[in-house]
PDB file of C-alpha atoms in Angstrom:
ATOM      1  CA  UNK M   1     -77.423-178.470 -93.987  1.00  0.00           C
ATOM      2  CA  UNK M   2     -75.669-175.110 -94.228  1.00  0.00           C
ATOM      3  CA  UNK M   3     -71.684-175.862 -95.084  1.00  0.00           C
ATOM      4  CA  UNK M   4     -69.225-173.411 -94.121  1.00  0.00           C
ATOM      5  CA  UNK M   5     -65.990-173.095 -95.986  1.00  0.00           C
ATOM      6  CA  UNK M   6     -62.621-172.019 -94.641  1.00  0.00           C
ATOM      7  CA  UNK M   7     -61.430-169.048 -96.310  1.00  0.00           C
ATOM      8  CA  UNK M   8     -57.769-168.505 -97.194  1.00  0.00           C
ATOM      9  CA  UNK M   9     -56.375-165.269 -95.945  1.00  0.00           C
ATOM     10  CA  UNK M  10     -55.388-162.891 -98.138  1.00  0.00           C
ATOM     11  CA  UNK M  11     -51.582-162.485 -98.499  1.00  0.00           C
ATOM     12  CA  UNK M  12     -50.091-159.135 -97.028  1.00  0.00           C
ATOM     13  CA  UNK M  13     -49.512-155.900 -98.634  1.00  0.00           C
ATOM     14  CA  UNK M  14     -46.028-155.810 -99.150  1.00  0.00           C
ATOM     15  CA  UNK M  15     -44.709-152.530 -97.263  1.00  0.00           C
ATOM     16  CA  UNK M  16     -42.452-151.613-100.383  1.00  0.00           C
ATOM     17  CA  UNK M  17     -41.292-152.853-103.659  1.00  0.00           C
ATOM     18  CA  UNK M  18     -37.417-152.547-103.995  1.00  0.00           C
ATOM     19  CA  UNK M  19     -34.983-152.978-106.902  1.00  0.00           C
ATOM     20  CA  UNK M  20     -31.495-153.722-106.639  1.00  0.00           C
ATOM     21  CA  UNK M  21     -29.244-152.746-109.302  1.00  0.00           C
ATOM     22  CA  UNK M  22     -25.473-153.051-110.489  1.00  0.00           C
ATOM     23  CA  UNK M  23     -24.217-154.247-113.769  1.00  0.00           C
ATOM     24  CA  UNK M  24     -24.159-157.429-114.009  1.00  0.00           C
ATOM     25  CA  UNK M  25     -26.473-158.100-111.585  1.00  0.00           C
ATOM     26  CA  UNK M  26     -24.442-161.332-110.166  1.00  0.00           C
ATOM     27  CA  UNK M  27     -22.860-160.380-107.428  1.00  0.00           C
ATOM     28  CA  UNK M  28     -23.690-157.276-105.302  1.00  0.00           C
ATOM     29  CA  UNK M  29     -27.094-156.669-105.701  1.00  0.00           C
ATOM     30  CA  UNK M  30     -27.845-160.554-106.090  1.00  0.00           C
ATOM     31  CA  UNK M  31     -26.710-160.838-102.404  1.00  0.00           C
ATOM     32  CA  UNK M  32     -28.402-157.604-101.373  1.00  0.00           C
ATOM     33  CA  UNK M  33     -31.661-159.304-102.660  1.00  0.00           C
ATOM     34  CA  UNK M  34     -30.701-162.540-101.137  1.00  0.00           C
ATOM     35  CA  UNK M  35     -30.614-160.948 -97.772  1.00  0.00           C
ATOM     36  CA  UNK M  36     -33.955-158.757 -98.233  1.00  0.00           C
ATOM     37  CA  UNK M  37     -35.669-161.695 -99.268  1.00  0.00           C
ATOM     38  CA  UNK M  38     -34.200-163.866 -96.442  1.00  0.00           C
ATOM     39  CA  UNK M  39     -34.570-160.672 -93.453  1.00  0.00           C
ATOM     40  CA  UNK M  40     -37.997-159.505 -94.975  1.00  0.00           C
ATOM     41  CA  UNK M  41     -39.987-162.065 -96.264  1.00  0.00           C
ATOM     42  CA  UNK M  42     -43.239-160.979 -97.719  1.00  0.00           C
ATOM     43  CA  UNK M  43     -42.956-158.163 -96.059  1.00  0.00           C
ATOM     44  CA  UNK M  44     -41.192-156.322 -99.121  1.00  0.00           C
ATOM     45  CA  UNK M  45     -41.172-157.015-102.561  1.00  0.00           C
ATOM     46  CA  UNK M  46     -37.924-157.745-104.162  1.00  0.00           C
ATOM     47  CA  UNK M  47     -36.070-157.080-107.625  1.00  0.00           C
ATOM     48  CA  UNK M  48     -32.801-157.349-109.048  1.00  0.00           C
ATOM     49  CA  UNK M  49     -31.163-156.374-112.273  1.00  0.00           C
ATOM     50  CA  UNK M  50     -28.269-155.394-114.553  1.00  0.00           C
ATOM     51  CA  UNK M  51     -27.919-152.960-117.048  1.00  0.00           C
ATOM     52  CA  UNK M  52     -25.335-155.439-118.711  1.00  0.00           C
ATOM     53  CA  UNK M  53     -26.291-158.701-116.521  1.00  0.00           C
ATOM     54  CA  UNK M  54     -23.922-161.873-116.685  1.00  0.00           C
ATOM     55  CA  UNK M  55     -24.196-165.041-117.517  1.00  0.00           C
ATOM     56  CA  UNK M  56     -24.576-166.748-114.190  1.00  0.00           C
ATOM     57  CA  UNK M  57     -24.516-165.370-110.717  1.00  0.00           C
ATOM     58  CA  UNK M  58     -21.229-165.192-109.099  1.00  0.00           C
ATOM     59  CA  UNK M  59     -20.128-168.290-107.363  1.00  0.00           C
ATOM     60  CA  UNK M  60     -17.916-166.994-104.535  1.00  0.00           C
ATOM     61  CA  UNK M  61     -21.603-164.205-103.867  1.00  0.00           C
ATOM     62  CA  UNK M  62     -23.552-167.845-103.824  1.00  0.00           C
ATOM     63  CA  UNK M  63     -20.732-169.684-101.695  1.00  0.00           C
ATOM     64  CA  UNK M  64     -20.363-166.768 -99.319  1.00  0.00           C
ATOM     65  CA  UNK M  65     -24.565-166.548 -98.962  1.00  0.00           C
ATOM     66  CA  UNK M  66     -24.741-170.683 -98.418  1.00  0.00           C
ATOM     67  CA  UNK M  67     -22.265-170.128 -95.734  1.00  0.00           C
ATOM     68  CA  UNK M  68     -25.101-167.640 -93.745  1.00  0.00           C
ATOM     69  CA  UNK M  69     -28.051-170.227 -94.806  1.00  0.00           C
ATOM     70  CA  UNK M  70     -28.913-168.370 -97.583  1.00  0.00           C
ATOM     71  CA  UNK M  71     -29.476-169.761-100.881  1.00  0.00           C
ATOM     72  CA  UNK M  72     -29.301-167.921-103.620  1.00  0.00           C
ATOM     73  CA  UNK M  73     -28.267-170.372-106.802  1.00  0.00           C
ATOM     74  CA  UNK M  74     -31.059-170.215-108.105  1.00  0.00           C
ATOM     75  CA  UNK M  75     -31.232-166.876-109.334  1.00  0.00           C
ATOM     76  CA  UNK M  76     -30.493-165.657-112.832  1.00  0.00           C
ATOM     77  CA  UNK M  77     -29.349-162.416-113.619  1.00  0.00           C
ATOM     78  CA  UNK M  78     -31.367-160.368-115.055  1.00  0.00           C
ATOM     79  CA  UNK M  79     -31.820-156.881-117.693  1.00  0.00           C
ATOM     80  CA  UNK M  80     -32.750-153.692-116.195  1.00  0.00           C
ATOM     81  CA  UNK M  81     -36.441-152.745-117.249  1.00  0.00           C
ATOM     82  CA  UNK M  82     -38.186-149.651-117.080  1.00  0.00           C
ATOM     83  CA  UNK M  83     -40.947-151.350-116.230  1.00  0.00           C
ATOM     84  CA  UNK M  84     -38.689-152.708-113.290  1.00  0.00           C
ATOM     85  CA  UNK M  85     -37.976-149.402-112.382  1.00  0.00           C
ATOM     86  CA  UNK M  86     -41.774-148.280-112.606  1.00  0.00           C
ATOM     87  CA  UNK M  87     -42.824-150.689-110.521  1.00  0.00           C
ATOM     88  CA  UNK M  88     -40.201-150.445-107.303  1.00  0.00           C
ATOM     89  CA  UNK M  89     -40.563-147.475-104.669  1.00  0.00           C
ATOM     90  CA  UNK M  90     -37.037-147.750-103.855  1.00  0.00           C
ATOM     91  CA  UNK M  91     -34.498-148.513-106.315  1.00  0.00           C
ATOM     92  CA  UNK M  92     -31.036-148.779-104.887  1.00  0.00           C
ATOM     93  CA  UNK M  93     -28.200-148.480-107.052  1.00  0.00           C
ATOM     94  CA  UNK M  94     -24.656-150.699-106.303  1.00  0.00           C
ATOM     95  CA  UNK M  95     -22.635-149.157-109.352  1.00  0.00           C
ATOM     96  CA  UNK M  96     -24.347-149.126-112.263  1.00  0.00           C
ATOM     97  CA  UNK M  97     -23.802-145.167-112.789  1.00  0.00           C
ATOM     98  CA  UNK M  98     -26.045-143.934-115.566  1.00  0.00           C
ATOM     99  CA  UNK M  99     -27.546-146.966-116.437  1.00  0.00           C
ATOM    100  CA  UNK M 100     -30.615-146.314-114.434  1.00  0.00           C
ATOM    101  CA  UNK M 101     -33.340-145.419-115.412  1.00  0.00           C
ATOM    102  CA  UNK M 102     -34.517-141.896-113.497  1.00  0.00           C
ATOM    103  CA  UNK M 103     -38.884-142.345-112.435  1.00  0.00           C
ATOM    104  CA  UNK M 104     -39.823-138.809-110.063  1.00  0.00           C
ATOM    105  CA  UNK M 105     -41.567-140.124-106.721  1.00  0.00           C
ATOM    106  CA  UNK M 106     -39.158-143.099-106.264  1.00  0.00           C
ATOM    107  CA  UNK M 107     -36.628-143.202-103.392  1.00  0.00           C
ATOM    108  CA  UNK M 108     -33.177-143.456-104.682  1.00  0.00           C
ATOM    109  CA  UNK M 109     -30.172-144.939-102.816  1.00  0.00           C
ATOM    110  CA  UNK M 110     -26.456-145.623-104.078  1.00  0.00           C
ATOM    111  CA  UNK M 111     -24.811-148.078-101.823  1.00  0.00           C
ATOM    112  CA  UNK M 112     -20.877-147.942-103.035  1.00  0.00           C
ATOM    113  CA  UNK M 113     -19.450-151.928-102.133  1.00  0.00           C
ATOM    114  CA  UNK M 114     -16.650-152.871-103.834  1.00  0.00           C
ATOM    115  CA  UNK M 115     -17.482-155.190-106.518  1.00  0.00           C
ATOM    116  CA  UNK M 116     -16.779-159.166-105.836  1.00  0.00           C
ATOM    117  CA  UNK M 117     -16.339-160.107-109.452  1.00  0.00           C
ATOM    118  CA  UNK M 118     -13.387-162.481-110.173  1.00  0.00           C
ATOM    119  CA  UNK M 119     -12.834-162.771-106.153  1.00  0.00           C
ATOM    120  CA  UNK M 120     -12.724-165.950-104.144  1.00  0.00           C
ATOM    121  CA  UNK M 121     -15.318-166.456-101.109  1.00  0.00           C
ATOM    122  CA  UNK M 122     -12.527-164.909 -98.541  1.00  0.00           C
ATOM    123  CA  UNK M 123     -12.980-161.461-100.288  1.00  0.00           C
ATOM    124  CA  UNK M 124     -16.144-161.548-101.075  1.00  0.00           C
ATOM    125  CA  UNK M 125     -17.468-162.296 -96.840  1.00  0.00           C
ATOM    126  CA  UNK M 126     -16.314-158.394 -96.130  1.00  0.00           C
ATOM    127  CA  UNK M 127     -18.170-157.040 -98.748  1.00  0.00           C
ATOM    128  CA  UNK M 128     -21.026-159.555 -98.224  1.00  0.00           C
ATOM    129  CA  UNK M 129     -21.037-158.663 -94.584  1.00  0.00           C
ATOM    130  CA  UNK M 130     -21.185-154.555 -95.433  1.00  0.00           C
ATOM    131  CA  UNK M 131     -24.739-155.995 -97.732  1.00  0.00           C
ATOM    132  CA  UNK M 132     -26.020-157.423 -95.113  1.00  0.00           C
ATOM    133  CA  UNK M 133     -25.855-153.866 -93.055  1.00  0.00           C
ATOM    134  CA  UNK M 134     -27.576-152.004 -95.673  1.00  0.00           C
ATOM    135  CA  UNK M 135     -29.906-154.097 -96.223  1.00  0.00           C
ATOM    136  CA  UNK M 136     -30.793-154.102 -92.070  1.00  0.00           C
ATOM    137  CA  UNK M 137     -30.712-150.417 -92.453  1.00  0.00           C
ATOM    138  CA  UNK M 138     -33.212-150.458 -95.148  1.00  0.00           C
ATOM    139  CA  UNK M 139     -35.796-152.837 -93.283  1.00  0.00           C
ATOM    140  CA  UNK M 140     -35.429-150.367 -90.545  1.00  0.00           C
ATOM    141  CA  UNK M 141     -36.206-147.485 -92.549  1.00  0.00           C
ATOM    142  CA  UNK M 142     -39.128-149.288 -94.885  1.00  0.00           C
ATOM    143  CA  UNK M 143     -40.653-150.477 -91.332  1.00  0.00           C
ATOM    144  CA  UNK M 144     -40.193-146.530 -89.638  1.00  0.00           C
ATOM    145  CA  UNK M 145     -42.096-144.792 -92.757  1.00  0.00           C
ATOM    146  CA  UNK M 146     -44.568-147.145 -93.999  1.00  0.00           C
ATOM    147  CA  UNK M 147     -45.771-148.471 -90.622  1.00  0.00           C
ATOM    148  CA  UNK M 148     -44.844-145.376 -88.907  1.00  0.00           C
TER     149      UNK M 148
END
């Protein structure tokens, strides 16, 4: 009797690996990985750090991300690696100035939001909302050149 065993597919490629990074890493480019993880899936890889991060993610970013089905409590903010860096193919700056860390062959992008710390979830939807663009942009240009 010859038995035959189901085997698991393998999980996708992702298309890119991208890291997010602002300063403390609990507000703007929490929510920018929020969305990429949420818009994306698998499809992409996604980081996040600070080059200073906080202690705790912002609660008006996580209230304003609940309020689009997005959870993003869980997350911790995190320090800004060069390994981090290494590793992405885009790394997309959201005001952390010369904190980054410069690797040749790596797309670069500096998206300018304003930045939602000490703001209450009313302020923080606009800039939210603006994320949430970007981010759509940058599934839109990942899918073009790596599928294209």
């Amino acid at each position: 009797m010859t038995l035959f065993t189901k085997e698991e597919p393998m999980p996708p490629t992702p298309l890119a690996s991208v890291l997010f990074v602002c300063v403390h890493n609990a507000g703007r480019s929490q929510m920018a990985a929020g969305f990429l993880r949420h818009l994306a899936g698998d499809r992409i890889e996604v980081r996040s750090a600070g080059s200073a991060p906080g202690q705790h993610v912002n609660p008006s970013a996580v209230a304003a991300m609940a309020e689009l089905g997005i959870d993003i409590s869980d997350q911790e903010p995190k320090v800004l690696t060069p390994e981090a860096a290494q590793a992405s193919d885009y790394i997309i700056t959201m005001g952390c100035g010369d904190a980054c860390p410069y690797f040749p062959g790596k797309t670069y992008l500096d998206w300018r939001s304003a930045d939602p710390a000490g703001l209450g979830v009313e302020a923080v939807r606009p800039i939210r909302d603006e994320i949430r663009g970007l981010v759509e942009g940058l599934i839109a240009e990942i899918d073009a050149t790596k599928r294209g």
